[in-house]
mmCIF file of C-alpha atoms in Angstrom:
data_model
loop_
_atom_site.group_PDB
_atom_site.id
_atom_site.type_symbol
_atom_site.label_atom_id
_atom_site.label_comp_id
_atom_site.label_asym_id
_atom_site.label_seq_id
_atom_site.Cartn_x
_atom_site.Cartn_y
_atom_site.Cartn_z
ATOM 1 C CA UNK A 18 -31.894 24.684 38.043
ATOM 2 C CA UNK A 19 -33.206 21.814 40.320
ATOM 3 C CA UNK A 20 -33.682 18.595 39.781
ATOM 4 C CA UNK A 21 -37.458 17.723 39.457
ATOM 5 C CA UNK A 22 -37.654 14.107 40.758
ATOM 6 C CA UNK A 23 -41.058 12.366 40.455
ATOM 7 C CA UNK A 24 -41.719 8.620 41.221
ATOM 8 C CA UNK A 25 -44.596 6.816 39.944
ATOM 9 C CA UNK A 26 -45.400 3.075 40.741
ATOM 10 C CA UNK A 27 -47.215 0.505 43.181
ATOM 11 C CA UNK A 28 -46.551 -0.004 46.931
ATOM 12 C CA UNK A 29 -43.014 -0.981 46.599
ATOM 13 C CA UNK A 30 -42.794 2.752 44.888
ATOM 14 C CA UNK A 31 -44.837 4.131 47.610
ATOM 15 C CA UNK A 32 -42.142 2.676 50.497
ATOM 16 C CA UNK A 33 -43.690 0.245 51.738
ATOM 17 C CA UNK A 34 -41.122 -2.185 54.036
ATOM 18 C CA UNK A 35 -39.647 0.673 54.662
ATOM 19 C CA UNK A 36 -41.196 2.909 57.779
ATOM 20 C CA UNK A 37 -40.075 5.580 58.831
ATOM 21 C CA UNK A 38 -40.166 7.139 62.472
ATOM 22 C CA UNK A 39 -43.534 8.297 63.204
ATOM 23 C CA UNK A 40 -45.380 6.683 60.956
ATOM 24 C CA UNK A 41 -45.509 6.342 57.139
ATOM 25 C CA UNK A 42 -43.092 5.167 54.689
ATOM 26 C CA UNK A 43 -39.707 6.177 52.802
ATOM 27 C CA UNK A 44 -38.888 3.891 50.398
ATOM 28 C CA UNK A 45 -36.564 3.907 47.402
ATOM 29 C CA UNK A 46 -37.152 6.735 45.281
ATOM 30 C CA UNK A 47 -37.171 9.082 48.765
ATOM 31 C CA UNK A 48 -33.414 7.594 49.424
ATOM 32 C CA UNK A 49 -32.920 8.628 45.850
ATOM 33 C CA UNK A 50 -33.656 11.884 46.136
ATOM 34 C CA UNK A 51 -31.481 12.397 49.054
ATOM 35 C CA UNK A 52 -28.551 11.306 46.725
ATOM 36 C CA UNK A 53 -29.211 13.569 44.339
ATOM 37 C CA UNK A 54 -28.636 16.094 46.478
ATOM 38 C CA UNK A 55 -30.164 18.581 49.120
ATOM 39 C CA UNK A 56 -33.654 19.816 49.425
ATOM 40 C CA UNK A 57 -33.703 22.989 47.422
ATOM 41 C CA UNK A 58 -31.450 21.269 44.525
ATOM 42 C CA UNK A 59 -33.846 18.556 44.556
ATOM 43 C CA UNK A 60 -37.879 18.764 44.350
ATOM 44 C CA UNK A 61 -39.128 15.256 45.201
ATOM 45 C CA UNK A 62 -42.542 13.941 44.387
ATOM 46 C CA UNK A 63 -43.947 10.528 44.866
ATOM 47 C CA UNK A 64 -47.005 9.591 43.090
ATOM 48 C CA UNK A 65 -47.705 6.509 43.772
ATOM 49 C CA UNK A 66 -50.377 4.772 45.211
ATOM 50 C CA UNK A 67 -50.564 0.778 46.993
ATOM 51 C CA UNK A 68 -52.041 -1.396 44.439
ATOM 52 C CA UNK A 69 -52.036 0.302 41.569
ATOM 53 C CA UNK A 70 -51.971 -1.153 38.228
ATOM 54 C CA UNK A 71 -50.552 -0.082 34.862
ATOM 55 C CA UNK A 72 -53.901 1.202 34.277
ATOM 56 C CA UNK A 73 -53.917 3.336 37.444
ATOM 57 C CA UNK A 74 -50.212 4.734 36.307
ATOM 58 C CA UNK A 75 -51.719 6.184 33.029
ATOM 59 C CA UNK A 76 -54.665 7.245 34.088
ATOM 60 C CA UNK A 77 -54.094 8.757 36.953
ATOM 61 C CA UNK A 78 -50.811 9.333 37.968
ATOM 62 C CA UNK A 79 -49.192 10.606 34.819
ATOM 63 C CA UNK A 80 -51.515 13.843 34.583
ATOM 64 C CA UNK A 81 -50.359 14.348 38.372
ATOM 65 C CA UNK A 82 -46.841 13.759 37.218
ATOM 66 C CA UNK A 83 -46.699 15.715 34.402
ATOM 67 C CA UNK A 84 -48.279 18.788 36.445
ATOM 68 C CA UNK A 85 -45.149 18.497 38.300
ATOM 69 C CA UNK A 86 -42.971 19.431 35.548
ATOM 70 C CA UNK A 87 -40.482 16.610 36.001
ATOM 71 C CA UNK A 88 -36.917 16.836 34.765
ATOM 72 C CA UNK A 89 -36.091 12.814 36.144
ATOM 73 C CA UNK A 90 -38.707 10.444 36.801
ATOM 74 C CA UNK A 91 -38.573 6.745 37.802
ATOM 75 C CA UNK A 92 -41.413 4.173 36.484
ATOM 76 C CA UNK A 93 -41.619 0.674 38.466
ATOM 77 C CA UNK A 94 -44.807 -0.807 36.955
ATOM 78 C CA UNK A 95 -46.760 -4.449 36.085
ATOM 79 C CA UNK A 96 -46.016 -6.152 39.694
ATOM 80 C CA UNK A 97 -49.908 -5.866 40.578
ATOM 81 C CA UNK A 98 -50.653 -6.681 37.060
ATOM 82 C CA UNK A 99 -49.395 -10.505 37.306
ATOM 83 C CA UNK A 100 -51.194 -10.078 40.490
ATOM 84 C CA UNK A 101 -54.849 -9.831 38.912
ATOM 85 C CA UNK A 102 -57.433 -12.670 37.991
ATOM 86 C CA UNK A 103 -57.642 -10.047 34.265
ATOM 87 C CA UNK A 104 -54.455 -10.124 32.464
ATOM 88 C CA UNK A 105 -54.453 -8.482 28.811
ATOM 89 C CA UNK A 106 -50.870 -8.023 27.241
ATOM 90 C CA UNK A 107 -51.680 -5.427 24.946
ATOM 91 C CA UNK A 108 -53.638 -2.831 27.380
ATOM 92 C CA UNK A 109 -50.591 -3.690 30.307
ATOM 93 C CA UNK A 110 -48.263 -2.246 26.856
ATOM 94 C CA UNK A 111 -50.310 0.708 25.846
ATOM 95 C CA UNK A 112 -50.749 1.839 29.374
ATOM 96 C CA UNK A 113 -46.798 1.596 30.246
ATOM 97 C CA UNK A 114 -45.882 3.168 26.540
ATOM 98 C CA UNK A 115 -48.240 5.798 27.300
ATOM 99 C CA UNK A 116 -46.581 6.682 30.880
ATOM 100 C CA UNK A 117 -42.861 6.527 29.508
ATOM 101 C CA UNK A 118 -43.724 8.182 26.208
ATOM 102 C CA UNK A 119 -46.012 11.047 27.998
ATOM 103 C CA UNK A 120 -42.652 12.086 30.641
ATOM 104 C CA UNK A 121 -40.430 11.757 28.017
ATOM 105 C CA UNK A 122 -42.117 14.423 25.383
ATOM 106 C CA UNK A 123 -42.444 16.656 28.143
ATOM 107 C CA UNK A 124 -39.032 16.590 28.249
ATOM 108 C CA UNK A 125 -37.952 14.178 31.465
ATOM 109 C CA UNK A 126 -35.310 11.753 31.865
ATOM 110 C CA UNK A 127 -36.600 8.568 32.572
ATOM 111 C CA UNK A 128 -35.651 5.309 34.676
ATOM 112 C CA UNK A 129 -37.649 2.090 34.027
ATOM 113 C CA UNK A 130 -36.837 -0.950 36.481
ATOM 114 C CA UNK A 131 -37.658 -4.215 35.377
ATOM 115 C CA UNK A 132 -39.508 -7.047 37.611
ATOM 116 C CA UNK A 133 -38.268 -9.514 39.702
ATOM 117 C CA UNK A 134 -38.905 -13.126 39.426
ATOM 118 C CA UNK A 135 -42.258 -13.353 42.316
ATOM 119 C CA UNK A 136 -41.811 -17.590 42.346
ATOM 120 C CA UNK A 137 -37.703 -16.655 43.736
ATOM 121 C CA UNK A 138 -38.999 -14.226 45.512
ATOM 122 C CA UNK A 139 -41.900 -16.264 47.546
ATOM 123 C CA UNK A 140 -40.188 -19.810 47.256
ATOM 124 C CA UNK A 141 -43.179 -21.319 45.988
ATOM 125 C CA UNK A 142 -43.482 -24.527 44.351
ATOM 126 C CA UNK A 143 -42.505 -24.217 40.997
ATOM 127 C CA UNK A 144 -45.969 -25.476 39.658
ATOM 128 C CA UNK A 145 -47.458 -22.432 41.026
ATOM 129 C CA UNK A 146 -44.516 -19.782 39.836
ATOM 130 C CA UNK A 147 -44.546 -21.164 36.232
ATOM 131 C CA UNK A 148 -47.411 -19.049 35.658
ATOM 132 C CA UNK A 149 -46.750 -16.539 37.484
ATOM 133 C CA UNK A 150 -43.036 -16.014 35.802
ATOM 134 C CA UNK A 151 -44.166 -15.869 32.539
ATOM 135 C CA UNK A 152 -46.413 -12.915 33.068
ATOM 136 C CA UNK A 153 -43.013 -11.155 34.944
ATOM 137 C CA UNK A 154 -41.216 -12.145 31.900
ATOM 138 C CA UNK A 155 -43.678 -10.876 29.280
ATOM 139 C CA UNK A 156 -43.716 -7.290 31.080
ATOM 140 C CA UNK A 157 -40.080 -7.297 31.063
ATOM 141 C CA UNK A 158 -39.990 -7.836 27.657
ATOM 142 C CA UNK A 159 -42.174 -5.204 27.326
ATOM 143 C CA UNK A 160 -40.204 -2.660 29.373
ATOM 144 C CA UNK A 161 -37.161 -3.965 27.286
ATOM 145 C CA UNK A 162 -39.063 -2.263 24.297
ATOM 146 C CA UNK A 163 -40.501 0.147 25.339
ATOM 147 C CA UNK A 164 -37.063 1.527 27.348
ATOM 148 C CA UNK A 165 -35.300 1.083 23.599
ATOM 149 C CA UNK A 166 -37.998 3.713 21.942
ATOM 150 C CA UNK A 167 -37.886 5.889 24.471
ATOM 151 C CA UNK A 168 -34.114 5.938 25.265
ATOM 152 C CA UNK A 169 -35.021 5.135 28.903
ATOM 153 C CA UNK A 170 -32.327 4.850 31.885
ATOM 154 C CA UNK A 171 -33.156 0.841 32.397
ATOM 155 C CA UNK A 172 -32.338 -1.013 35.809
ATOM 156 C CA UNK A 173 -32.630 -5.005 36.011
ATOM 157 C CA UNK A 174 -32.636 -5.595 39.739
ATOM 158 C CA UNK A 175 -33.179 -9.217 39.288
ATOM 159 C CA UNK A 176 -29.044 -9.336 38.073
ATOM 160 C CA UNK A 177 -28.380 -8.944 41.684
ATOM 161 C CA UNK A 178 -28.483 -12.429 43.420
ATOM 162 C CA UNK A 179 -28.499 -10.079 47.233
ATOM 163 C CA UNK A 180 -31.823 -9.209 45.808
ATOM 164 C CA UNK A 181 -33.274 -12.723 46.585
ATOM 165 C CA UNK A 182 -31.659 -12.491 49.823
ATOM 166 C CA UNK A 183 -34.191 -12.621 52.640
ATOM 167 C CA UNK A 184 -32.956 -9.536 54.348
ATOM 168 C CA UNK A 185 -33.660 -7.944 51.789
ATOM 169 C CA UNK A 186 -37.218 -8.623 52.039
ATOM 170 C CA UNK A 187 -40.171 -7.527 54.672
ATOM 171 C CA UNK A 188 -41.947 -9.975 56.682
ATOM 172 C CA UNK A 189 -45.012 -10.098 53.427
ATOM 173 C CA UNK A 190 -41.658 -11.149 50.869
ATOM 174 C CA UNK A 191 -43.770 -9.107 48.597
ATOM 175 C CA UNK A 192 -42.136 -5.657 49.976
ATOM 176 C CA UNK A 193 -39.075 -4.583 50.123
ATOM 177 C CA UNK A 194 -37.496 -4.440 53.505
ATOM 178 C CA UNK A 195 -35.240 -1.253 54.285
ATOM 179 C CA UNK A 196 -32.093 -2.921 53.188
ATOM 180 C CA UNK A 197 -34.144 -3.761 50.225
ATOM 181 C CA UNK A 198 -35.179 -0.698 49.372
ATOM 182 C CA UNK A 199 -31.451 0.832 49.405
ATOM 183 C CA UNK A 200 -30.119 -1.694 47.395
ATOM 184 C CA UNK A 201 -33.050 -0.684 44.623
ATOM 185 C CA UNK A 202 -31.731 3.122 45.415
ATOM 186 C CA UNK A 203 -28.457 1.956 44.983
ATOM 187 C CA UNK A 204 -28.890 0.566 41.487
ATOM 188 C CA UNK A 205 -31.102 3.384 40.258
ATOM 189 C CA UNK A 206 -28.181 5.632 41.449
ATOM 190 C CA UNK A 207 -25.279 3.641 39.588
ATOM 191 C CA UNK A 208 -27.205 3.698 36.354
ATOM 192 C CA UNK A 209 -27.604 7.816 36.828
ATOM 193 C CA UNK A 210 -23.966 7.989 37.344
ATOM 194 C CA UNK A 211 -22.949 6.030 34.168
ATOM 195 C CA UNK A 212 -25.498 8.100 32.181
ATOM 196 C CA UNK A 213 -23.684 11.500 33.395
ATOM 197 C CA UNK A 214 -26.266 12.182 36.186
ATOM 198 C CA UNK A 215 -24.849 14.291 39.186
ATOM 199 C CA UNK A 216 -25.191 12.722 42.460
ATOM 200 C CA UNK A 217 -24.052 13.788 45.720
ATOM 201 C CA UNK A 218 -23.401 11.086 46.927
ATOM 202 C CA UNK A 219 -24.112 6.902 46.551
ATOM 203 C CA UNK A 220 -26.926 5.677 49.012
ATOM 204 C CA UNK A 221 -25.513 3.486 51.805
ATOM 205 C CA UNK A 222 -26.033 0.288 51.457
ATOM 206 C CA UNK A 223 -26.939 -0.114 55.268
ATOM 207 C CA UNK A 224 -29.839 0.542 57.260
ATOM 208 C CA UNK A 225 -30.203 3.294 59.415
ATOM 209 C CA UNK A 226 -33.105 1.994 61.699
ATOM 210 C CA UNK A 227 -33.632 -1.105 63.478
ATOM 211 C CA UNK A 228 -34.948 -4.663 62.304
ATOM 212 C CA UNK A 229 -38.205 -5.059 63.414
ATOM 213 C CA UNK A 230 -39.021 -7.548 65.783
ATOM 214 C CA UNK A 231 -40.921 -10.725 65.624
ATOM 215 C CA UNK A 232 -43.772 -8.650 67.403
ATOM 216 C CA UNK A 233 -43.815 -6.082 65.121
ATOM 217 C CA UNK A 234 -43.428 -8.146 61.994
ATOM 218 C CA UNK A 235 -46.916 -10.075 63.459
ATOM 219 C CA UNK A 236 -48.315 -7.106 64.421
ATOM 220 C CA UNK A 237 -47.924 -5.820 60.552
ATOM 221 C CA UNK A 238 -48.966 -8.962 58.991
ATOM 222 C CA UNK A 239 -51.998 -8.909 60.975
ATOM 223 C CA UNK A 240 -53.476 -5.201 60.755
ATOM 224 C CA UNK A 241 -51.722 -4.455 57.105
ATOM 225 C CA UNK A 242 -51.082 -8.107 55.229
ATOM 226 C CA UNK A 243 -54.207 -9.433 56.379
ATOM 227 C CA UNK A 244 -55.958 -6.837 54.941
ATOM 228 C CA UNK A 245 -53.699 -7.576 51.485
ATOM 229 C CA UNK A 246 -54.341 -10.842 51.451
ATOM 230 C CA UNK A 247 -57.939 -10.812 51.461
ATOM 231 C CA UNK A 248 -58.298 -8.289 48.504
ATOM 232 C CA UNK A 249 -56.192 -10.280 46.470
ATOM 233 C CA UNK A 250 -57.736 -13.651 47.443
ATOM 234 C CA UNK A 251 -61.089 -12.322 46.239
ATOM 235 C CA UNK A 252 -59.270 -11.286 42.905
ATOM 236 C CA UNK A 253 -56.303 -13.454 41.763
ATOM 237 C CA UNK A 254 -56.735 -16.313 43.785
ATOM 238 C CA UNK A 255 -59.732 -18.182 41.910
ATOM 239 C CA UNK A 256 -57.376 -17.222 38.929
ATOM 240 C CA UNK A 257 -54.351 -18.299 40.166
ATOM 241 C CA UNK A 258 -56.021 -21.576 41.028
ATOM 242 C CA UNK A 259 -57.366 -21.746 37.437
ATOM 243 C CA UNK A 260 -53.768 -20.894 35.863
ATOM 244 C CA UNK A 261 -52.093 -23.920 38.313
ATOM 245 C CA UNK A 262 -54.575 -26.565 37.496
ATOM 246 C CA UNK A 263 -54.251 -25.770 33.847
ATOM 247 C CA UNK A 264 -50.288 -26.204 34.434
ATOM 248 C CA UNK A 265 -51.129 -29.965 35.690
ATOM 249 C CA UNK A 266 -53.319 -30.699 33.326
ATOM 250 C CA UNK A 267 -50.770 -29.781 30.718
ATOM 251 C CA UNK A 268 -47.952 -31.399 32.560
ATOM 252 C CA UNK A 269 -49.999 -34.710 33.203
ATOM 253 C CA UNK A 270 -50.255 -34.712 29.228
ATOM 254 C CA UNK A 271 -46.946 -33.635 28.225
ATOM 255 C CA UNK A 272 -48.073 -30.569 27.011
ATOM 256 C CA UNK A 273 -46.102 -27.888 28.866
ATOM 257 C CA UNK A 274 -45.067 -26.017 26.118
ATOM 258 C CA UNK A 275 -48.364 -25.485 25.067
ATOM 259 C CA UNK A 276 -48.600 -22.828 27.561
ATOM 260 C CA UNK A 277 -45.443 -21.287 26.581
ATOM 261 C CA UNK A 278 -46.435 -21.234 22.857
ATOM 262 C CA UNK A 279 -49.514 -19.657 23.604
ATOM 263 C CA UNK A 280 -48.299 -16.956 26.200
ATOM 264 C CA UNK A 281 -45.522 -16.196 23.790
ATOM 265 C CA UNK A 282 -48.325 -15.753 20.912
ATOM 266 C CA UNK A 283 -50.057 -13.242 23.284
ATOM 267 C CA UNK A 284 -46.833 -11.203 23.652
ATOM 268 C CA UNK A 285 -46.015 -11.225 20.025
ATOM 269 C CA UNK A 286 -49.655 -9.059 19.550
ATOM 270 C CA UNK A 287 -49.314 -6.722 22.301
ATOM 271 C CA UNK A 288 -45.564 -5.939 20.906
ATOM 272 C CA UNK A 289 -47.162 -5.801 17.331
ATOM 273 C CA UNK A 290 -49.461 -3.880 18.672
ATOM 274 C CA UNK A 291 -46.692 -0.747 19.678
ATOM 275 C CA UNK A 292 -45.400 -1.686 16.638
ATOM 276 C CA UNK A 293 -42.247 -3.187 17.589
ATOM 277 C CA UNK A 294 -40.525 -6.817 16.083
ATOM 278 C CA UNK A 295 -41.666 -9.226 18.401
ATOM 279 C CA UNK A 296 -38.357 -11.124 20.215
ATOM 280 C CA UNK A 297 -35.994 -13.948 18.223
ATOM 281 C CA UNK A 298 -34.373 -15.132 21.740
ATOM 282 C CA UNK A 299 -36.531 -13.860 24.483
ATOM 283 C CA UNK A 300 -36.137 -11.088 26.890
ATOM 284 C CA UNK A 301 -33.445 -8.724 26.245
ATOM 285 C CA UNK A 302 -31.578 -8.393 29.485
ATOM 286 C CA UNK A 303 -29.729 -5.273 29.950
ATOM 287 C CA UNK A 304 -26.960 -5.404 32.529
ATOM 288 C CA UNK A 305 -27.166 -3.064 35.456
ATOM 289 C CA UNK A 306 -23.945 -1.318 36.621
ATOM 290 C CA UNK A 307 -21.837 -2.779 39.532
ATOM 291 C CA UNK A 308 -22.155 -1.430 42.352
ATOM 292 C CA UNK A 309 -18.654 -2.045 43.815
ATOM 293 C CA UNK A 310 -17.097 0.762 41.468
ATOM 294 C CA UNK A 311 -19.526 3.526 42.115
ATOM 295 C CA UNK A 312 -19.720 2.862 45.646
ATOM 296 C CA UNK A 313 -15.426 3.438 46.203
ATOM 297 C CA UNK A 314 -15.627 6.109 43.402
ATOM 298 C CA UNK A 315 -16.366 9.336 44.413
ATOM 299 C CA UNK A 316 -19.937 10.193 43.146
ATOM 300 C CA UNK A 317 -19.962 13.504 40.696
#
């Protein structure tokens, strides 16, 4: 029987930072299917679609996912969600509990991968990634819930200090680079392995094509992540401004846990809300394989 692989997610899902030869992208789940095995063992969809949202996962790509019959699927969601000016807790839950729950009763395995920290990621001043980490966080703690109902296969890439590397990141530091998008392949992969998943081999940890040169890395930046920038500066920016200036205000006054208290109160209802106890000690985080053992053992 062949493996059914579909991938649903954002950009980073969809490859971008990591071109391929003629045009379009490859990305992390694509390296993943190779290592599952050949085409004919292994049916590879991707799904998803730049910019989408939690919202955009449930309503659109799951019915085109579960079309697909899927017997594995991977779900990277909620980066573009701590990238919007609206930001409810409880919908960003119920969307992502009704993706993992809908491919698991129809029978999938299912990988969720947990969000990096954007303010290490950017190296932005920490006034500015306050905000911005605690919406990562609440997600994550979300995931962590949701992956514990549903029995998910659950990858923290953010364990990985190399993923804060800059190589590992495209000229935006919002995309993956190709070396970036193995190492993600790489994890996803060692988790499979541990939970009895064949694979036919581990994804190398090297790129195959070139670096892209400081021409090309302009060139990008100014036909692609222009054209980013300026949809998300007529979104999140006035709210990111808002969300900074509240952080002053708050630190001026010694009131910086204020913020936390309330943020904390907002995750407590949307994890009431899927009916789950709301967290003693914060974010559950669930150790990912190393990758040094499944990389000299031979794959299964």
């Amino acid at each position: 029987m062949a493996t059914r692989l579909v991938a649903l997610g954002d950009s980073v899902t969809a490859g971008l930072g990591d071109p391929i030869p003629g045009g379009g992208w490859r990305g992390y789940a694509a390296i993943l299917a190779d290592a599952l095995g050949p085409r004919g063992q292994v049916e590879f969809s991707n799904v998803a679609t730049s910019g989408a949202t939690s919202r955009d996962l449930a309503a659109d790509q799951l019915p085109r996912a579960l079309s697909l019959q899927p017997t594995l699927a991977t779900v990277l969601a909620g980066v573009n969600d701590t990238l919007r000016g609206t930001f409810d807790l409880r919908t960003i839950a119920s969307d992502i509990e009704e993706v993992v729950g809908g491919l698991r009763r129809a029978g999938a395995t299912v990988l969720t991968v947990r969000l990096p920290d954007p303010g290490l990621m950017l190296g932005i001043p920490d006034l500015v990634r306050r905000p911005l980490t605690r919406r990562v966080r609440a997600i994550n703690t979300i995931l962590d819930h949701i992956s514990r109902r549903h029995d998910t296969l659950h990858v923290d890439p953010a364990l990985h200090p190399a993923l804060y590397e800059r190589r590992m990141w495209g000229v935006d530091r919002l995309h993956p680079s190709e070396r970036g998008h193995r190492l993600l392949a790489r994890l996803i992969a060692a988790e499979l392995a541990t939970r009895g998943v064949p694979l036919a081999s581990m994804p190398d940890a090297e790129p195959t094509g070139a670096n892209p040169s400081a021409w090309a890395s302009a060139r990008w930046m100014a036909v692609e992540g222009t054209g980013w920038v300026v949809r998300r500066s007529r979104d999140f920016l006035p709210e990111l401004a808002r969300l900074v200036l509240s952080e002053a205000w708050h630190d001026i006054r010694g009131r910086a846990e204020t913020l936390d208290q309330r943020f904390h109160t907002d995750l407590d209802h949307a994890l009431r809300h899927l009916g789950a106890q709301p967290p003693v000690t914060g974010p559950r985080r669930t150790p990912s394989p190393t990758l040094h053992v499944a990389t000299e053992d031979a794959c299964p």
